[in-house]
């Protein structure tokens, strides 16, 4: 039902292990057999691969009633680079307001529907606009936890978001109990550091 290219990966895996983009039936069969050979009890996911898509993510805090968007980061590399290996810019540098509004709306709906009391990180893929078609926002994944970008956003905006989230998780405070205004000029950029000693 979906056209090539497709992304084929094991269902339960960390860091993109055994993930591959395939472009035809022969490659698909080879990749599925390889996954089952190395991970026989796993399930295989086959997703449509969005060519030339961009990636962005939102970190938020939800108290069950309100959702606070801590920050929106746009990745420099195209979608598909693992978020731990990518560079990202806070706030977004090229996303349209319509895309940003859609991401915020999705974040609020998901956080409330999942009954989050604390932190949530949601990663998005934004398809490139084609002739006569607008950009489309896809949810890659929603993680009900602190992400690696949470302390980065807190430091950039000089707001103690982790303290706020902890009090929300403990149930002692609601988001409305805090004044969380921030004023950051310019951009903050997250760049990965690779250890070549390991």
XYZ file of C-alpha atoms in Angstrom:
198
model
C 0.000 0.000 0.000
C 2.949 2.332 0.519
C 5.470 3.031 -2.193
C 9.246 2.677 -2.083
C 11.477 3.849 -0.552
C 10.497 2.358 2.822
C 12.242 2.292 6.177
C 12.574 -1.249 7.569
C 13.531 -1.733 11.196
C 13.100 -3.959 14.228
C 10.257 -2.861 16.467
C 12.225 -2.719 19.727
C 15.682 -1.293 19.240
C 17.827 1.545 20.551
C 19.820 3.981 18.482
C 18.588 2.917 15.063
C 20.280 -0.506 15.052
C 19.428 -2.688 12.041
C 17.447 0.129 10.439
C 17.667 0.415 6.660
C 16.073 2.310 3.795
C 15.129 -0.118 1.011
C 14.087 0.700 -2.543
C 12.778 -2.573 -4.017
C 11.313 -6.016 -3.215
C 14.699 -7.754 -3.276
C 16.238 -5.378 -0.718
C 13.092 -5.613 1.415
C 13.268 -9.408 1.593
C 17.003 -9.336 2.371
C 16.529 -6.783 5.177
C 13.583 -8.598 6.807
C 15.480 -11.916 6.771
C 18.537 -10.207 8.271
C 16.475 -8.748 11.133
C 14.886 -12.113 11.942
C 18.278 -13.838 11.740
C 19.816 -11.509 14.344
C 16.661 -10.797 16.381
C 14.326 -13.773 15.918
C 11.779 -12.716 18.576
C 11.438 -9.167 17.307
C 8.751 -7.638 15.121
C 9.550 -5.764 11.923
C 8.182 -2.313 11.183
C 7.897 -1.049 7.622
C 7.313 2.688 7.323
C 7.056 4.938 4.330
C 10.284 6.908 4.006
C 9.817 10.627 3.535
C 12.434 11.838 1.095
C 13.977 15.252 1.771
C 12.040 15.665 5.022
C 13.195 17.913 7.827
C 13.075 17.001 11.510
C 12.128 19.010 14.569
C 11.227 18.238 18.152
C 9.304 19.730 21.040
C 9.991 19.345 24.739
C 6.968 20.098 26.906
C 5.594 19.779 30.423
C 2.005 18.691 31.033
C 0.186 18.740 34.367
C -2.895 16.896 33.113
C -4.728 20.148 32.371
C -2.269 22.531 30.762
C 0.683 21.993 28.441
C 3.765 24.217 28.493
C 5.974 24.175 25.395
C 9.495 24.442 26.796
C 11.201 24.680 23.438
C 11.092 23.782 19.766
C 14.312 22.630 18.155
C 14.874 22.258 14.419
C 17.474 19.731 13.300
C 20.169 20.876 10.890
C 20.519 17.469 9.189
C 17.620 15.944 7.253
C 15.127 13.700 9.049
C 16.445 10.231 9.765
C 19.674 11.140 11.556
C 19.438 9.856 15.129
C 18.559 12.777 17.415
C 21.607 12.083 19.591
C 23.852 12.445 16.543
C 22.210 15.514 15.054
C 22.805 19.218 15.438
C 19.727 21.233 16.375
C 18.821 24.907 16.611
C 16.663 26.572 19.303
C 14.339 28.236 18.353
C 13.584 26.905 14.817
C 15.363 28.824 12.069
C 13.364 27.932 8.943
C 10.052 26.318 9.902
C 6.931 28.174 8.806
C 4.547 29.470 11.460
C 1.929 27.044 10.145
C 4.247 24.073 10.740
C 5.141 25.343 14.224
C 1.457 25.835 15.104
C 0.658 22.300 13.889
C 3.494 20.822 15.976
C 2.268 22.686 19.061
C -1.327 21.556 18.488
C -0.197 17.905 18.096
C 1.938 18.162 21.249
C -0.951 19.475 23.332
C -3.360 16.813 22.037
C -0.900 13.969 22.625
C 0.211 15.116 26.097
C -3.379 15.450 27.296
C -4.564 12.227 25.625
C -1.662 10.298 27.193
C -2.443 11.882 30.582
C 1.143 13.055 30.988
C 2.088 14.474 34.385
C 5.591 15.694 33.728
C 7.836 15.806 30.704
C 7.218 14.724 27.122
C 9.438 14.895 24.041
C 7.871 14.594 20.588
C 9.863 14.244 17.373
C 8.366 15.366 14.076
C 9.157 14.934 10.390
C 8.137 17.731 8.050
C 7.686 16.720 4.426
C 9.021 19.141 1.870
C 6.456 21.188 0.010
C 5.861 19.883 -3.483
C 4.271 21.668 -6.376
C 0.690 22.427 -5.395
C 1.054 20.684 -2.001
C 1.815 22.199 1.380
C 4.301 20.873 3.916
C 2.893 18.098 6.075
C 3.790 17.402 9.707
C 4.204 13.778 10.850
C 4.765 12.531 14.395
C 7.797 10.242 14.493
C 7.514 9.353 18.165
C 6.322 10.674 21.503
C 8.411 9.872 24.593
C 6.871 10.548 28.029
C 10.180 11.379 29.689
C 12.992 13.879 29.835
C 15.008 13.965 26.638
C 18.648 14.864 26.148
C 17.504 18.295 24.945
C 15.581 19.145 28.143
C 18.599 20.481 30.109
C 19.878 22.194 26.966
C 16.619 24.157 26.588
C 16.527 25.002 30.307
C 20.084 26.335 30.175
C 19.514 28.310 26.953
C 16.338 29.961 28.246
C 17.646 30.264 31.839
C 14.432 28.727 33.192
C 14.503 25.848 35.757
C 12.218 23.615 33.710
C 13.442 20.411 35.368
C 12.539 21.742 38.830
C 9.108 22.717 37.524
C 8.583 19.303 35.915
C 9.613 17.516 39.123
C 7.059 19.467 41.171
C 4.391 18.731 38.564
C 5.271 15.004 38.644
C 5.084 14.967 42.443
C 1.626 16.552 42.215
C 2.529 19.451 44.498
C 2.203 22.125 41.801
C 0.363 22.969 38.577
C 1.914 24.859 35.659
C -0.148 27.939 36.497
C 1.758 28.179 39.811
C 4.937 29.233 37.982
C 6.066 32.331 36.107
C 8.015 30.783 33.240
C 8.708 33.760 31.004
C 12.028 33.656 29.175
C 13.882 36.061 26.964
C 16.664 34.617 24.838
C 18.226 36.635 22.051
C 19.614 34.830 19.040
C 19.935 31.066 18.759
C 21.308 28.213 20.850
C 22.797 25.313 18.896
C 23.177 21.728 20.117
C 26.116 19.953 18.498
C 26.961 16.280 19.137
C 30.309 15.327 20.596
C 31.602 11.964 19.414
C 34.051 10.034 21.545
C 36.597 8.385 19.278
C 38.399 6.809 22.273
C 35.758 4.087 22.685
